[in-house]
XYZ file of C-alpha atoms in Angstrom:
468
model
C 152.512 -11.818 -98.808
C 151.506 -8.341 -100.232
C 150.475 -5.723 -97.803
C 146.774 -4.126 -98.005
C 146.641 -0.548 -99.141
C 145.777 1.692 -96.076
C 142.069 2.765 -95.908
C 141.848 6.502 -95.611
C 139.623 7.516 -93.012
C 137.192 10.095 -93.482
C 136.850 13.125 -91.328
C 133.765 13.975 -89.176
C 132.808 16.790 -91.661
C 132.979 14.732 -94.639
C 130.543 12.132 -93.037
C 128.105 14.720 -92.161
C 128.265 16.297 -95.755
C 127.667 12.909 -97.308
C 124.707 12.145 -95.144
C 123.019 15.612 -95.902
C 123.358 14.776 -99.584
C 121.701 11.484 -99.365
C 118.994 13.351 -97.479
C 118.540 15.750 -99.838
C 118.436 13.269 -102.602
C 115.714 11.469 -101.143
C 113.769 14.491 -100.562
C 113.938 15.429 -104.213
C 112.898 11.927 -105.378
C 109.835 12.133 -102.993
C 108.975 15.726 -104.511
C 109.129 14.130 -107.959
C 106.790 11.256 -107.122
C 104.372 13.403 -105.496
C 104.036 15.738 -108.744
C 103.946 12.677 -110.883
C 100.912 11.407 -108.615
C 99.291 14.984 -108.848
C 99.505 15.393 -112.691
C 98.153 11.516 -113.106
C 95.346 12.746 -110.821
C 94.581 15.892 -112.929
C 94.712 14.098 -115.887
C 92.060 11.495 -114.767
C 89.845 14.182 -113.384
C 90.118 15.775 -117.026
C 89.182 12.600 -118.911
C 86.230 11.557 -116.623
C 84.947 15.344 -116.944
C 85.326 15.171 -120.737
C 83.163 11.853 -120.513
C 80.572 13.197 -118.538
C 80.286 16.477 -120.232
C 80.179 14.837 -123.971
C 76.931 13.108 -122.996
C 75.165 16.566 -121.933
C 76.992 19.111 -123.906
C 75.906 20.259 -127.567
C 77.989 19.507 -130.710
C 79.212 22.899 -130.847
C 80.909 23.023 -127.462
C 82.478 19.639 -128.454
C 83.863 21.032 -131.367
C 85.414 24.338 -129.717
C 87.406 21.908 -127.295
C 88.635 19.739 -130.004
C 91.910 21.703 -131.126
C 93.139 22.265 -127.599
C 94.433 18.641 -127.367
C 96.312 19.241 -130.527
C 98.310 22.028 -129.391
C 99.280 20.152 -126.297
C 100.678 17.103 -128.686
C 102.839 19.477 -130.698
C 104.338 20.946 -127.600
C 105.205 17.430 -126.042
C 107.295 16.762 -129.212
C 108.993 20.129 -129.388
C 109.547 21.242 -125.945
C 111.548 19.509 -123.003
C 109.714 17.666 -120.170
C 109.775 20.952 -117.711
C 108.147 22.982 -120.207
C 105.478 20.260 -120.917
C 104.228 20.117 -117.517
C 103.750 23.863 -117.493
C 101.767 23.629 -120.766
C 99.678 21.055 -119.484
C 98.594 23.057 -116.657
C 97.648 26.024 -118.440
C 95.577 23.940 -120.889
C 93.893 22.174 -117.872
C 92.934 25.376 -116.364
C 91.530 26.879 -119.707
C 89.550 23.713 -120.411
C 88.109 23.659 -116.716
C 86.762 27.055 -116.950
C 84.943 26.344 -120.266
C 83.525 23.354 -118.750
C 82.372 25.106 -115.519
C 80.383 27.462 -117.704
C 78.772 24.987 -119.587
C 77.833 22.710 -116.669
C 76.392 25.808 -114.895
C 74.063 26.391 -117.619
C 73.070 22.680 -117.711
C 72.367 22.856 -114.083
C 70.032 25.893 -114.331
C 68.181 23.986 -116.980
C 67.643 21.152 -114.835
C 66.665 22.771 -111.614
C 62.912 23.188 -112.647
C 62.624 19.364 -113.215
C 64.304 18.747 -110.055
C 61.587 21.084 -108.176
C 58.898 19.186 -109.681
C 60.036 15.962 -108.470
C 60.161 17.379 -105.025
C 56.520 18.425 -105.400
C 55.687 14.880 -106.275
C 57.393 13.666 -103.143
C 55.547 16.041 -100.821
C 52.174 15.042 -102.134
C 52.779 11.379 -101.687
C 54.087 11.935 -97.970
C 51.071 11.330 -95.881
C 50.583 7.945 -97.432
C 53.556 6.859 -95.785
C 52.396 7.278 -92.283
C 52.462 3.537 -91.152
C 54.426 1.513 -88.589
C 56.194 -1.228 -90.411
C 55.579 -3.648 -87.505
C 51.810 -3.363 -87.790
C 51.585 -2.896 -91.564
C 49.233 -6.033 -91.819
C 46.706 -4.206 -89.674
C 46.194 -1.320 -91.801
C 43.248 -1.126 -94.345
C 43.071 0.649 -97.778
C 39.973 2.777 -96.826
C 39.988 4.592 -100.120
C 39.259 1.434 -102.445
C 36.748 0.047 -99.583
C 34.877 3.224 -99.579
C 34.477 2.834 -103.508
C 33.639 -0.608 -103.274
C 30.782 0.044 -100.450
C 29.564 2.826 -102.485
C 28.785 0.517 -105.302
C 27.471 -2.201 -103.266
C 25.129 0.347 -101.593
C 23.980 2.107 -104.720
C 23.378 -1.411 -106.193
C 20.992 -2.322 -103.518
C 22.698 -5.326 -102.282
C 23.229 -4.082 -98.599
C 20.073 -3.775 -96.524
C 19.375 -0.368 -95.215
C 19.705 -1.722 -91.527
C 23.540 -2.884 -92.162
C 24.298 0.514 -93.766
C 22.934 2.453 -90.578
C 24.850 -0.291 -88.459
C 28.133 0.208 -90.399
C 27.894 4.129 -89.841
C 27.337 3.770 -86.242
C 30.384 1.383 -86.003
C 32.577 3.534 -87.889
C 31.899 6.689 -85.549
C 31.890 4.576 -82.594
C 28.324 5.363 -81.794
C 28.064 1.545 -81.300
C 30.982 0.589 -79.308
C 31.809 -2.518 -77.001
C 31.424 -6.554 -77.473
C 28.115 -6.705 -76.430
C 26.619 -3.847 -77.904
C 27.980 -4.496 -81.242
C 26.791 -7.954 -81.017
C 23.288 -7.282 -80.116
C 23.196 -4.449 -82.934
C 24.232 -7.051 -85.555
C 21.887 -9.403 -84.608
C 18.837 -6.745 -84.676
C 20.076 -5.772 -88.225
C 20.231 -9.406 -89.074
C 16.614 -9.869 -88.115
C 15.198 -6.752 -90.164
C 17.212 -8.385 -93.208
C 15.522 -11.803 -92.903
C 12.241 -10.349 -92.270
C 12.464 -8.055 -95.805
C 14.194 -10.947 -97.539
C 12.298 -12.765 -100.338
C 13.648 -16.025 -101.621
C 13.965 -15.987 -105.685
C 12.244 -18.291 -107.831
C 13.385 -21.960 -108.031
C 15.848 -21.499 -105.443
C 16.095 -22.611 -101.836
C 15.805 -20.366 -98.801
C 19.161 -21.150 -97.294
C 21.751 -20.780 -100.173
C 19.779 -17.732 -101.657
C 19.715 -15.889 -98.075
C 23.641 -16.726 -97.542
C 24.452 -15.019 -101.011
C 22.198 -12.129 -99.969
C 24.207 -11.691 -96.704
C 27.495 -11.519 -98.137
C 27.696 -8.121 -99.342
C 26.339 -6.807 -96.239
C 28.944 -8.706 -94.188
C 31.425 -7.439 -96.394
C 30.345 -3.848 -95.769
C 30.183 -4.193 -91.945
C 33.704 -5.554 -92.071
C 35.097 -2.559 -94.379
C 33.807 -0.219 -91.626
C 35.212 -1.904 -88.783
C 36.400 -5.424 -88.144
C 34.055 -7.860 -86.402
C 34.619 -8.503 -82.966
C 34.866 -12.139 -81.368
C 31.364 -11.903 -80.351
C 29.960 -10.968 -83.761
C 31.938 -13.761 -85.298
C 30.478 -16.337 -82.963
C 26.937 -14.849 -83.339
C 27.314 -14.800 -87.118
C 28.609 -18.483 -86.863
C 25.900 -19.775 -84.796
C 23.029 -18.138 -86.887
C 24.544 -19.460 -90.285
C 24.706 -22.930 -88.738
C 21.096 -22.808 -88.113
C 20.404 -21.315 -91.710
C 22.375 -24.272 -93.245
C 20.114 -26.915 -91.590
C 16.893 -25.596 -92.884
C 15.064 -27.917 -94.996
C 14.964 -27.468 -98.470
C 11.335 -27.312 -98.774
C 10.452 -24.897 -96.353
C 8.453 -21.840 -97.041
C 9.551 -18.278 -96.520
C 7.253 -17.796 -93.618
C 8.333 -20.611 -91.613
C 11.895 -20.094 -92.571
C 11.663 -16.534 -90.847
C 9.976 -17.431 -87.844
C 12.553 -20.183 -87.136
C 15.374 -17.782 -87.596
C 13.582 -14.990 -85.770
C 13.084 -17.538 -82.815
C 16.825 -18.681 -82.955
C 18.150 -15.071 -82.724
C 15.781 -14.242 -79.755
C 16.870 -17.331 -77.983
C 20.518 -16.400 -78.780
C 20.006 -12.813 -77.295
C 18.109 -14.192 -74.295
C 20.335 -16.808 -73.348
C 23.781 -16.142 -74.263
C 23.801 -12.258 -73.679
C 20.809 -11.405 -71.130
C 20.685 -14.422 -69.121
C 24.592 -15.008 -68.923
C 25.078 -11.362 -67.839
C 22.604 -11.924 -65.145
C 24.162 -14.949 -63.810
C 27.479 -13.465 -63.747
C 26.233 -10.261 -61.716
C 24.854 -12.917 -59.066
C 28.257 -14.656 -59.173
C 30.372 -11.447 -58.806
C 28.061 -9.870 -56.232
C 29.028 -12.710 -53.995
C 32.748 -11.621 -54.200
C 32.152 -8.088 -53.208
C 31.902 -7.463 -49.584
C 31.048 -4.347 -47.433
C 33.865 -1.765 -47.483
C 35.676 -3.029 -50.579
C 37.759 -0.715 -52.836
C 37.004 -2.101 -56.395
C 39.226 -0.788 -59.252
C 38.073 -1.076 -62.893
C 39.570 0.247 -66.062
C 37.417 1.856 -69.128
C 34.124 1.001 -69.752
C 32.335 -2.250 -69.640
C 28.316 -2.835 -69.767
C 28.795 -6.049 -67.847
C 30.811 -4.280 -65.080
C 28.343 -1.659 -64.815
C 25.595 -3.997 -64.266
C 27.420 -5.774 -61.764
C 28.370 -2.474 -59.718
C 24.788 -1.125 -59.743
C 23.068 -4.327 -58.803
C 25.608 -4.767 -55.894
C 24.773 -0.983 -54.784
C 20.908 -1.766 -55.168
C 21.413 -4.768 -52.695
C 22.709 -2.513 -50.040
C 26.280 -3.137 -50.292
C 28.576 -0.400 -49.089
C 31.827 -0.097 -51.484
C 33.586 2.435 -53.666
C 34.918 2.398 -57.020
C 38.009 3.547 -58.659
C 37.704 4.022 -62.469
C 40.988 4.214 -64.327
C 41.020 5.581 -67.888
C 43.340 6.366 -70.681
C 43.601 8.444 -73.732
C 42.566 8.639 -76.612
C 39.146 7.449 -76.193
C 38.552 8.072 -72.478
C 35.783 5.407 -72.212
C 35.923 5.499 -68.394
C 34.177 8.890 -68.063
C 30.934 7.108 -69.382
C 31.232 4.582 -66.628
C 31.878 7.333 -64.147
C 28.607 9.330 -65.141
C 26.711 6.288 -64.917
C 28.020 5.165 -61.382
C 27.584 8.377 -60.193
C 24.153 8.965 -61.107
C 23.336 5.844 -59.152
C 24.998 7.501 -56.100
C 28.065 5.409 -56.184
C 31.126 6.789 -54.417
C 33.885 6.928 -57.295
C 37.540 8.070 -57.863
C 38.845 8.883 -61.391
C 42.327 8.635 -62.438
C 44.504 7.916 -65.360
C 46.235 4.920 -66.386
C 49.567 6.740 -65.322
C 48.650 6.831 -61.601
C 47.873 3.092 -61.567
C 50.783 2.252 -59.221
C 49.898 5.062 -56.678
C 46.119 4.185 -56.386
C 46.558 0.461 -56.487
C 47.592 0.420 -52.816
C 44.203 1.181 -52.005
C 42.190 -1.222 -53.846
C 41.105 -4.765 -52.562
C 39.606 -6.194 -55.764
C 40.009 -5.413 -59.542
C 37.011 -6.209 -61.876
C 37.835 -6.062 -65.692
C 35.845 -6.691 -68.801
C 37.179 -8.642 -71.962
C 36.841 -8.534 -75.339
C 37.519 -12.373 -75.858
C 39.059 -15.270 -74.030
C 41.628 -17.246 -76.137
C 41.968 -20.964 -76.087
C 45.287 -20.783 -74.370
C 43.986 -18.929 -71.344
C 45.009 -15.437 -72.435
C 42.728 -12.578 -72.046
C 41.955 -10.069 -74.838
C 40.646 -6.645 -73.656
C 41.047 -2.847 -74.103
C 44.575 -1.611 -74.467
C 45.731 -0.951 -71.085
C 44.219 -4.015 -69.222
C 47.272 -5.904 -69.190
C 49.165 -2.927 -67.494
C 46.575 -2.856 -64.667
C 46.698 -6.696 -64.168
C 50.425 -6.654 -63.914
C 50.367 -3.665 -61.287
C 47.679 -5.843 -59.502
C 49.691 -8.749 -59.301
C 52.549 -6.693 -57.852
C 50.480 -5.455 -55.057
C 48.775 -8.752 -54.515
C 45.550 -7.557 -55.247
C 43.045 -10.256 -56.921
C 41.971 -9.677 -60.470
C 38.408 -11.083 -61.824
C 37.731 -11.033 -65.230
C 33.921 -10.976 -65.921
C 33.172 -12.416 -69.661
C 30.326 -14.625 -71.103
C 31.194 -17.858 -72.505
C 29.821 -16.746 -76.094
C 32.971 -14.653 -76.231
C 35.448 -17.651 -76.061
C 37.228 -18.294 -78.978
C 39.505 -21.253 -80.437
C 42.069 -18.854 -81.618
C 45.294 -18.568 -79.715
C 47.572 -15.600 -79.484
C 50.398 -14.774 -77.332
C 51.033 -11.069 -78.274
C 49.094 -7.965 -79.377
C 50.643 -7.629 -82.823
C 49.683 -10.596 -84.842
C 45.845 -9.801 -84.489
C 44.640 -6.402 -83.312
C 42.659 -3.323 -84.446
C 43.693 0.056 -85.162
C 41.680 3.027 -84.259
C 41.749 6.399 -86.150
C 44.799 8.227 -86.045
C 43.050 11.746 -85.633
C 41.734 10.387 -82.059
C 45.330 10.105 -81.137
C 46.516 13.318 -82.173
C 45.242 16.293 -84.475
C 45.811 15.826 -88.015
C 47.796 19.048 -88.566
C 50.599 17.917 -86.350
C 51.371 14.597 -87.908
C 50.427 14.975 -91.712
C 53.287 17.001 -92.920
C 55.673 15.426 -90.415
C 57.337 12.427 -91.964
C 59.009 11.498 -88.451
C 55.724 11.270 -86.579
C 53.325 8.487 -87.011
C 50.319 8.023 -84.521
C 49.258 4.540 -83.574
C 46.070 3.866 -81.464
C 45.883 0.006 -80.924
C 42.549 -1.010 -79.384
C 43.324 -3.972 -77.808
C 46.149 -5.988 -75.755
C 46.531 -9.324 -74.640
C 47.040 -10.459 -70.828
C 48.620 -13.495 -69.637
C 46.627 -16.238 -67.602
C 49.105 -16.000 -64.919
C 48.212 -12.308 -63.971
C 44.538 -13.270 -63.696
C 43.039 -14.976 -60.457
C 39.783 -16.113 -62.090
C 37.092 -15.604 -64.901
C 33.592 -15.106 -63.858
C 31.167 -16.779 -66.265
C 27.385 -17.733 -66.330
C 28.573 -21.283 -65.748
C 30.812 -20.917 -62.867
C 34.091 -18.983 -61.566
C 36.739 -20.802 -63.536
C 40.624 -20.434 -64.164
C 41.799 -19.035 -67.518
C 43.126 -22.537 -68.406
C 39.600 -23.934 -68.465
C 38.543 -22.390 -71.606
C 39.366 -25.423 -74.241
C 36.941 -27.367 -71.916
C 34.272 -24.958 -72.181
C 34.595 -24.716 -76.007
C 34.383 -28.490 -76.062
C 31.081 -28.648 -73.965
C 29.687 -25.644 -75.719
C 26.773 -26.516 -78.314
C 27.164 -25.451 -81.960
């Protein structure tokens, strides 16, 4: 067998020199790859800028930049690779300078149009002051005002309804009972001035005549539940009038219906509720109430006239401060009163022995719809074990079911919440004034009605028994 040739062993210095050579070669490769990437990126930028400027530049500027790429092509054929790279860089710098000058001119030409766009956006800014969650509650007041002007000028709306619409919009007439009474009195005046056209029945022609007036009132402010129920009851009697009835007899019949409705459903019902609620007021009681309610005022003044010794805590809240009206009327009758805001409810509730609240409506699921803040009063009273009595006539009961204050509500005027100068030009600030909230049935002890003192869950039974 042949012996293997001896392997020459490398010294330590030779091994270190080989390693250094390999590292230097790797670094050179990396540098070459990075330079290639940079050159590719510059070429791509050049192409994109050329494509963008060709659409905006005039024809003369494009003609000037044409011969430059030809020089680079001839340079690529004649010179070696290193010289080609340097020439490319020089050409790119020159072409970029020319393009920058042209782009600056184009931007200066475009600037005035951008200013006009900004002006248009600023002018349309105030229209976008809406909360998206309550977007369905906003009303296009401008279009409604124009429609109302056309209806008023055409003579289709009775002057009594025009006057009522202005009073409701400016909150001169506020509250469920006051609005319902004003609506019924306006309806009486309309009936007395109505003349049936020839060859038409009274019921159909009057219903057509009343439509524009109802639309006008709805545009000024949405109907309350009490107004809706009163309107349905009166129209139920109108539709059941005989076809051959004369105008005089029809007007007398409808006026008696309206008078009976006012006397029975509002005045006598309020009197019966006053008697029932006074029996629950004892000497030494501290009664807490919220906002203003004509029925609560009547209960407290009658109880004081019957020589019952008690004091009242009036809780109020922004932006309308309706409790001040109740405070002035109670103090005028020599009733001891304390006035606080809604934020102090948890502090003042420790002194109260009973809570009396008014109601806008009672829903079929037993929930109470009242002015915004009533649910907070009931919740704090429940925490301190203070009984909550809601005083409400049965003509405010409705078959509608509602579990929150979002689906159906009414928006107040934004200028009442905050001055217009503070929010009109600020697109990050939107005032919101909800008029009502919904209180759950478990927070209410009982409902005082003209029938009896009932639990909230008995609303469907009353609706079933109630006539019409």
